[in-house]
Amino acid sequence: MHGNAKVKLFFLLVLCAVFCVTMTLTGCGGGSGGGGSRGSTTDYPVPEASGSNRYSSGGVTVDASNTDDGYVMIQYSGSASKAKVQITGSDNAIYTYTLKTKDFETFPLTTGDGDYRVDVLENVTGDMYNLSFSKTISVSLNDEFKPFLFPNQYVWFTKGMKSMELGVELSEDSPDDLNFVENVYNYVIKNVEYDYDKASNVPLDYIPDIDETLETGKGICFDYASLMAAILRSQKVPCKLVVGYSGSTYHAWISVYTEETGWVDDIIEFDGKNWSLMDPTLASSNDKSAVKEYVGNGSNYTVKYNY
């Protein structure tokens, strides 16, 4: 997210609660099944900092060995108490992240082929940061879908997670990709309710934990979108975690790709014949008619970032 990352993330998490405040959310049920099975996989993509193309300076290491798979890995081992990453792609949008650990973390390259500038900023005092590292890397993707199939900091998944077990179960219960998307969608909106307390107290540099969302049955819009995106990606369905505006509210939702439909931007509900615009936070409302009237044909949604 560009600009002041903390302010933007605050709007993403807190304004989403304001947007949903009149809704009564459900918390029961499961996914619907279909005849046959599309199969499933546990061969999840694993980001690697393999070291074949690496840049280091001042406690920052950028591993660009696998940019053709749509990601870059960054490690910060400097002395500052906090550090941020800003990635600027061909569309000139600035994607801002907080480095959370001393290990390599994964960040997506979502604006296609071209040059990306990677900046690392160290916290000086308060909310002030100084640029400590900058590098421009050239990216040529080997598959346009790879950025939306790999895990990254906002959509993290790996073997052993409960959410991955759920993905296998829902995939085995689905005859094709379209039905799998529908089953994942229905499971999430029926089993996760909006967490108003979390939205009002969430840290400014919050990152979704999809297993925690699944286990507690509660989450904010960022959690809904991250959980769905991770499950779909884990079963080879390209999925974007989208951040933008729902009306005037900063919000998160998903877009999916299937061979039958191509990219279905901002539209994730399928009734067996037709797609209709919906996102997993709004769809968990009992008042479906009011929600569908609001979302309409997509005119109330404005995309800012794809993760």
mmCIF file of N, CA and C in Angstrom, residues 38-127:
data_model
loop_
_atom_site.group_PDB
_atom_site.id
_atom_site.type_symbol
_atom_site.label_atom_id
_atom_site.label_comp_id
_atom_site.label_asym_id
_atom_site.label_seq_id
_atom_site.Cartn_x
_atom_site.Cartn_y
_atom_site.Cartn_z
ATOM 1 N N ARG A 38 -12.586 -32.974 -8.665
ATOM 2 C CA ARG A 38 -11.513 -32.360 -9.447
ATOM 3 C C ARG A 38 -10.147 -32.838 -8.964
ATOM 4 N N GLY A 39 -10.160 -33.591 -7.834
ATOM 5 C CA GLY A 39 -8.915 -34.019 -7.237
ATOM 6 C C GLY A 39 -8.342 -32.939 -6.344
ATOM 7 N N SER A 40 -7.176 -33.205 -5.788
ATOM 8 C CA SER A 40 -6.549 -32.246 -4.879
ATOM 9 C C SER A 40 -5.045 -32.452 -4.925
ATOM 10 N N THR A 41 -4.325 -31.538 -4.287
ATOM 11 C CA THR A 41 -2.875 -31.639 -4.234
ATOM 12 C C THR A 41 -2.360 -31.177 -2.880
ATOM 13 N N THR A 42 -1.245 -31.723 -2.475
ATOM 14 C CA THR A 42 -0.518 -31.195 -1.316
ATOM 15 C C THR A 42 0.877 -30.741 -1.746
ATOM 16 N N ASP A 43 1.048 -30.620 -3.054
ATOM 17 C CA ASP A 43 2.317 -30.146 -3.610
ATOM 18 C C ASP A 43 2.248 -28.621 -3.722
ATOM 19 N N TYR A 44 2.359 -27.968 -2.587
ATOM 20 C CA TYR A 44 2.196 -26.523 -2.540
ATOM 21 C C TYR A 44 3.469 -25.813 -3.009
ATOM 22 N N PRO A 45 3.324 -24.685 -3.700
ATOM 23 C CA PRO A 45 4.513 -23.938 -4.105
ATOM 24 C C PRO A 45 5.245 -23.385 -2.887
ATOM 25 N N VAL A 46 6.558 -23.444 -2.913
ATOM 26 C CA VAL A 46 7.370 -23.004 -1.780
ATOM 27 C C VAL A 46 8.358 -21.937 -2.253
ATOM 28 N N PRO A 47 8.246 -20.703 -1.780
ATOM 29 C CA PRO A 47 9.213 -19.669 -2.150
ATOM 30 C C PRO A 47 10.616 -20.034 -1.657
ATOM 31 N N GLU A 48 11.624 -19.712 -2.458
ATOM 32 C CA GLU A 48 12.998 -20.046 -2.108
ATOM 33 C C GLU A 48 13.910 -18.834 -2.276
ATOM 34 N N ALA A 49 14.763 -18.618 -1.295
ATOM 35 C CA ALA A 49 15.840 -17.627 -1.414
ATOM 36 C C ALA A 49 17.093 -18.396 -1.806
ATOM 37 N N SER A 50 17.164 -18.790 -3.067
ATOM 38 C CA SER A 50 18.176 -19.753 -3.490
ATOM 39 C C SER A 50 19.571 -19.155 -3.668
ATOM 40 N N GLY A 51 19.664 -17.828 -3.710
ATOM 41 C CA GLY A 51 20.977 -17.189 -3.703
ATOM 42 C C GLY A 51 21.643 -17.008 -5.043
ATOM 43 N N SER A 52 20.995 -17.389 -6.136
ATOM 44 C CA SER A 52 21.632 -17.268 -7.444
ATOM 45 C C SER A 52 21.634 -15.836 -7.960
ATOM 46 N N ASN A 53 20.760 -14.990 -7.414
ATOM 47 C CA ASN A 53 20.733 -13.579 -7.795
ATOM 48 C C ASN A 53 20.393 -12.774 -6.547
ATOM 49 N N ARG A 54 21.423 -12.267 -5.893
ATOM 50 C CA ARG A 54 21.231 -11.686 -4.566
ATOM 51 C C ARG A 54 21.974 -10.359 -4.439
ATOM 52 N N TYR A 55 21.338 -9.405 -3.744
ATOM 53 C CA TYR A 55 21.926 -8.091 -3.511
ATOM 54 C C TYR A 55 21.895 -7.806 -2.009
ATOM 55 N N SER A 56 23.043 -7.370 -1.460
ATOM 56 C CA SER A 56 23.131 -7.135 -0.019
ATOM 57 C C SER A 56 23.841 -5.828 0.266
ATOM 58 N N SER A 57 23.352 -5.110 1.289
ATOM 59 C CA SER A 57 23.999 -3.884 1.730
ATOM 60 C C SER A 57 23.358 -3.424 3.024
ATOM 61 N N GLY A 58 24.175 -3.048 4.013
ATOM 62 C CA GLY A 58 23.686 -2.430 5.236
ATOM 63 C C GLY A 58 22.650 -3.230 5.998
ATOM 64 N N GLY A 59 22.816 -4.534 6.071
ATOM 65 C CA GLY A 59 21.870 -5.362 6.813
ATOM 66 C C GLY A 59 20.637 -5.752 6.021
ATOM 67 N N VAL A 60 20.613 -5.429 4.724
ATOM 68 C CA VAL A 60 19.486 -5.789 3.855
ATOM 69 C C VAL A 60 19.975 -6.780 2.805
ATOM 70 N N THR A 61 19.219 -7.859 2.623
ATOM 71 C CA THR A 61 19.511 -8.808 1.552
ATOM 72 C C THR A 61 18.250 -9.011 0.729
ATOM 73 N N VAL A 62 18.363 -8.755 -0.555
ATOM 74 C CA VAL A 62 17.263 -8.983 -1.493
ATOM 75 C C VAL A 62 17.634 -10.157 -2.380
ATOM 76 N N ASP A 63 16.834 -11.221 -2.302
ATOM 77 C CA ASP A 63 17.062 -12.391 -3.143
ATOM 78 C C ASP A 63 16.076 -12.350 -4.307
ATOM 79 N N ALA A 64 16.625 -12.084 -5.498
ATOM 80 C CA ALA A 64 15.808 -11.981 -6.705
ATOM 81 C C ALA A 64 16.018 -13.186 -7.611
ATOM 82 N N SER A 65 16.325 -14.319 -7.014
ATOM 83 C CA SER A 65 16.632 -15.527 -7.785
ATOM 84 C C SER A 65 15.432 -16.083 -8.523
ATOM 85 N N ASN A 66 14.228 -15.822 -8.013
ATOM 86 C CA ASN A 66 13.025 -16.455 -8.580
ATOM 87 C C ASN A 66 11.964 -15.440 -8.947
ATOM 88 N N THR A 67 12.411 -14.304 -9.445
ATOM 89 C CA THR A 67 11.433 -13.284 -9.853
ATOM 90 C C THR A 67 10.578 -13.758 -11.022
ATOM 91 N N ASP A 68 11.084 -14.714 -11.809
ATOM 92 C CA ASP A 68 10.269 -15.230 -12.911
ATOM 93 C C ASP A 68 9.065 -16.011 -12.409
ATOM 94 N N ASP A 69 9.069 -16.388 -11.123
ATOM 95 C CA ASP A 69 7.908 -17.018 -10.502
ATOM 96 C C ASP A 69 7.009 -15.998 -9.798
ATOM 97 N N GLY A 70 7.353 -14.722 -9.904
ATOM 98 C CA GLY A 70 6.447 -13.688 -9.421
ATOM 99 C C GLY A 70 6.639 -13.262 -7.986
ATOM 100 N N TYR A 71 7.843 -13.437 -7.434
ATOM 101 C CA TYR A 71 8.074 -12.996 -6.066
ATOM 102 C C TYR A 71 9.526 -12.629 -5.851
ATOM 103 N N VAL A 72 9.760 -11.840 -4.810
ATOM 104 C CA VAL A 72 11.104 -11.508 -4.362
ATOM 105 C C VAL A 72 11.159 -11.769 -2.868
ATOM 106 N N MET A 73 12.329 -12.174 -2.359
ATOM 107 C CA MET A 73 12.462 -12.447 -0.937
ATOM 108 C C MET A 73 13.442 -11.455 -0.325
ATOM 109 N N ILE A 74 13.085 -10.949 0.859
ATOM 110 C CA ILE A 74 13.872 -9.884 1.483
ATOM 111 C C ILE A 74 14.125 -10.240 2.949
ATOM 112 N N GLN A 75 15.358 -10.019 3.374
ATOM 113 C CA GLN A 75 15.745 -10.254 4.767
ATOM 114 C C GLN A 75 16.366 -8.977 5.320
ATOM 115 N N TYR A 76 15.933 -8.621 6.530
ATOM 116 C CA TYR A 76 16.524 -7.459 7.194
ATOM 117 C C TYR A 76 17.200 -7.913 8.481
ATOM 118 N N SER A 77 18.496 -7.614 8.604
ATOM 119 C CA SER A 77 19.247 -7.979 9.809
ATOM 120 C C SER A 77 19.964 -6.763 10.390
ATOM 121 N N GLY A 78 19.466 -5.577 10.050
ATOM 122 C CA GLY A 78 20.092 -4.358 10.527
ATOM 123 C C GLY A 78 19.749 -4.046 11.966
ATOM 124 N N SER A 79 20.171 -2.872 12.411
ATOM 125 C CA SER A 79 20.037 -2.514 13.824
ATOM 126 C C SER A 79 18.758 -1.766 14.173
ATOM 127 N N ALA A 80 18.015 -1.307 13.162
ATOM 128 C CA ALA A 80 16.786 -0.560 13.442
ATOM 129 C C ALA A 80 15.734 -1.473 14.051
ATOM 130 N N SER A 81 14.908 -0.921 14.929
ATOM 131 C CA SER A 81 13.874 -1.734 15.580
ATOM 132 C C SER A 81 12.753 -2.109 14.625
ATOM 133 N N LYS A 82 12.540 -1.294 13.581
ATOM 134 C CA LYS A 82 11.505 -1.574 12.591
ATOM 135 C C LYS A 82 12.028 -1.215 11.207
ATOM 136 N N ALA A 83 11.564 -1.975 10.213
ATOM 137 C CA ALA A 83 11.942 -1.687 8.830
ATOM 138 C C ALA A 83 10.760 -1.982 7.910
ATOM 139 N N LYS A 84 10.688 -1.236 6.831
ATOM 140 C CA LYS A 84 9.625 -1.416 5.852
ATOM 141 C C LYS A 84 10.206 -1.654 4.474
ATOM 142 N N VAL A 85 9.412 -2.285 3.615
ATOM 143 C CA VAL A 85 9.763 -2.515 2.225
ATOM 144 C C VAL A 85 8.755 -1.777 1.356
ATOM 145 N N GLN A 86 9.246 -1.094 0.338
ATOM 146 C CA GLN A 86 8.381 -0.512 -0.669
ATOM 147 C C GLN A 86 8.781 -1.070 -2.030
ATOM 148 N N ILE A 87 7.797 -1.623 -2.750
ATOM 149 C CA ILE A 87 8.033 -2.200 -4.073
ATOM 150 C C ILE A 87 7.190 -1.423 -5.084
ATOM 151 N N THR A 88 7.861 -0.849 -6.068
ATOM 152 C CA THR A 88 7.184 -0.064 -7.094
ATOM 153 C C THR A 88 7.332 -0.771 -8.431
ATOM 154 N N GLY A 89 6.189 -1.138 -9.033
ATOM 155 C CA GLY A 89 6.211 -1.850 -10.297
ATOM 156 C C GLY A 89 5.948 -0.941 -11.476
ATOM 157 N N SER A 90 5.602 -1.549 -12.611
ATOM 158 C CA SER A 90 5.441 -0.815 -13.857
ATOM 159 C C SER A 90 4.257 0.149 -13.836
ATOM 160 N N ASP A 91 3.294 -0.069 -12.924
ATOM 161 C CA ASP A 91 2.141 0.832 -12.848
ATOM 162 C C ASP A 91 2.405 2.015 -11.923
ATOM 163 N N ASN A 92 3.622 2.055 -11.333
ATOM 164 C CA ASN A 92 4.053 3.144 -10.441
ATOM 165 C C ASN A 92 3.319 3.182 -9.102
ATOM 166 N N ALA A 93 2.487 2.209 -8.831
ATOM 167 C CA ALA A 93 1.887 2.109 -7.496
ATOM 168 C C ALA A 93 2.941 1.609 -6.521
ATOM 169 N N ILE A 94 2.962 2.177 -5.326
ATOM 170 C CA ILE A 94 3.952 1.802 -4.318
ATOM 171 C C ILE A 94 3.294 0.853 -3.313
ATOM 172 N N TYR A 95 3.780 -0.373 -3.279
ATOM 173 C CA TYR A 95 3.290 -1.383 -2.349
ATOM 174 C C TYR A 95 4.188 -1.365 -1.121
ATOM 175 N N THR A 96 3.614 -1.068 0.047
ATOM 176 C CA THR A 96 4.410 -0.929 1.270
ATOM 177 C C THR A 96 4.096 -2.063 2.240
ATOM 178 N N TYR A 97 5.159 -2.677 2.779
ATOM 179 C CA TYR A 97 5.025 -3.779 3.723
ATOM 180 C C TYR A 97 5.928 -3.517 4.934
ATOM 181 N N THR A 98 5.585 -4.145 6.052
ATOM 182 C CA THR A 98 6.444 -4.130 7.227
ATOM 183 C C THR A 98 7.223 -5.439 7.288
ATOM 184 N N LEU A 99 8.529 -5.367 7.463
ATOM 185 C CA LEU A 99 9.327 -6.577 7.675
ATOM 186 C C LEU A 99 9.110 -7.040 9.113
ATOM 187 N N LYS A 100 8.635 -8.269 9.268
ATOM 188 C CA LYS A 100 8.174 -8.738 10.577
ATOM 189 C C LYS A 100 9.170 -9.638 11.290
ATOM 190 N N THR A 101 10.105 -10.244 10.560
ATOM 191 C CA THR A 101 11.040 -11.185 11.178
ATOM 192 C C THR A 101 12.457 -10.891 10.686
ATOM 193 N N LYS A 102 13.411 -11.646 11.211
ATOM 194 C CA LYS A 102 14.791 -11.557 10.738
ATOM 195 C C LYS A 102 15.078 -12.590 9.648
ATOM 196 N N ASP A 103 14.054 -13.364 9.277
ATOM 197 C CA ASP A 103 14.205 -14.355 8.223
ATOM 198 C C ASP A 103 13.804 -13.742 6.878
ATOM 199 N N PHE A 104 14.050 -14.479 5.798
ATOM 200 C CA PHE A 104 13.579 -14.044 4.488
ATOM 201 C C PHE A 104 12.047 -14.057 4.471
ATOM 202 N N GLU A 105 11.463 -12.991 3.972
ATOM 203 C CA GLU A 105 10.017 -12.906 3.801
ATOM 204 C C GLU A 105 9.705 -12.725 2.321
ATOM 205 N N THR A 106 8.506 -13.161 1.914
ATOM 206 C CA THR A 106 8.143 -13.231 0.502
ATOM 207 C C THR A 106 7.171 -12.121 0.128
ATOM 208 N N PHE A 107 7.486 -11.437 -0.980
ATOM 209 C CA PHE A 107 6.654 -10.332 -1.433
ATOM 210 C C PHE A 107 6.354 -10.503 -2.923
ATOM 211 N N PRO A 108 5.095 -10.288 -3.328
ATOM 212 C CA PRO A 108 4.694 -10.574 -4.704
ATOM 213 C C PRO A 108 5.081 -9.462 -5.681
ATOM 214 N N LEU A 109 5.229 -9.864 -6.939
ATOM 215 C CA LEU A 109 5.500 -8.939 -8.044
ATOM 216 C C LEU A 109 4.300 -9.041 -8.989
ATOM 217 N N THR A 110 3.335 -8.154 -8.829
ATOM 218 C CA THR A 110 2.006 -8.375 -9.404
ATOM 219 C C THR A 110 1.646 -7.479 -10.586
ATOM 220 N N THR A 111 2.597 -6.687 -11.064
ATOM 221 C CA THR A 111 2.256 -5.789 -12.174
ATOM 222 C C THR A 111 2.846 -6.261 -13.505
ATOM 223 N N GLY A 112 3.188 -7.543 -13.581
ATOM 224 C CA GLY A 112 3.660 -8.111 -14.840
ATOM 225 C C GLY A 112 5.140 -7.894 -15.081
ATOM 226 N N ASP A 113 5.544 -8.082 -16.343
ATOM 227 C CA ASP A 113 6.952 -7.931 -16.711
ATOM 228 C C ASP A 113 7.381 -6.472 -16.614
ATOM 229 N N GLY A 114 8.685 -6.288 -16.396
ATOM 230 C CA GLY A 114 9.217 -4.938 -16.368
ATOM 231 C C GLY A 114 10.128 -4.719 -15.180
ATOM 232 N N ASP A 115 10.466 -3.465 -14.945
ATOM 233 C CA ASP A 115 11.347 -3.104 -13.842
ATOM 234 C C ASP A 115 10.563 -2.836 -12.564
ATOM 235 N N TYR A 116 11.098 -3.336 -11.456
ATOM 236 C CA TYR A 116 10.546 -3.099 -10.128
ATOM 237 C C TYR A 116 11.639 -2.453 -9.269
ATOM 238 N N ARG A 117 11.293 -1.393 -8.566
ATOM 239 C CA ARG A 117 12.239 -0.804 -7.622
ATOM 240 C C ARG A 117 11.916 -1.307 -6.222
ATOM 241 N N VAL A 118 12.923 -1.843 -5.558
ATOM 242 C CA VAL A 118 12.777 -2.355 -4.196
ATOM 243 C C VAL A 118 13.514 -1.415 -3.250
ATOM 244 N N ASP A 119 12.795 -0.791 -2.343
ATOM 245 C CA ASP A 119 13.382 0.106 -1.342
ATOM 246 C C ASP A 119 13.149 -0.464 0.046
ATOM 247 N N VAL A 120 14.156 -0.411 0.892
ATOM 248 C CA VAL A 120 14.023 -0.798 2.295
ATOM 249 C C VAL A 120 14.291 0.444 3.138
ATOM 250 N N LEU A 121 13.381 0.714 4.066
ATOM 251 C CA LEU A 121 13.468 1.903 4.906
ATOM 252 C C LEU A 121 13.585 1.503 6.366
ATOM 253 N N GLU A 122 14.481 2.139 7.084
ATOM 254 C CA GLU A 122 14.690 1.866 8.499
ATOM 255 C C GLU A 122 14.008 2.936 9.350
ATOM 256 N N ASN A 123 13.404 2.494 10.436
ATOM 257 C CA ASN A 123 12.771 3.429 11.357
ATOM 258 C C ASN A 123 13.837 4.231 12.110
ATOM 259 N N VAL A 124 13.655 5.549 12.134
ATOM 260 C CA VAL A 124 14.585 6.436 12.829
ATOM 261 C C VAL A 124 14.027 6.813 14.189
ATOM 262 N N THR A 125 12.808 7.342 14.183
ATOM 263 C CA THR A 125 12.114 7.690 15.419
ATOM 264 C C THR A 125 10.648 7.901 15.115
ATOM 265 N N GLY A 126 9.785 7.509 16.023
ATOM 266 C CA GLY A 126 8.353 7.682 15.802
ATOM 267 C C GLY A 126 7.908 7.029 14.502
ATOM 268 N N ASP A 127 7.290 7.828 13.623
ATOM 269 C CA ASP A 127 6.848 7.329 12.327
ATOM 270 C C ASP A 127 7.789 7.737 11.200
#
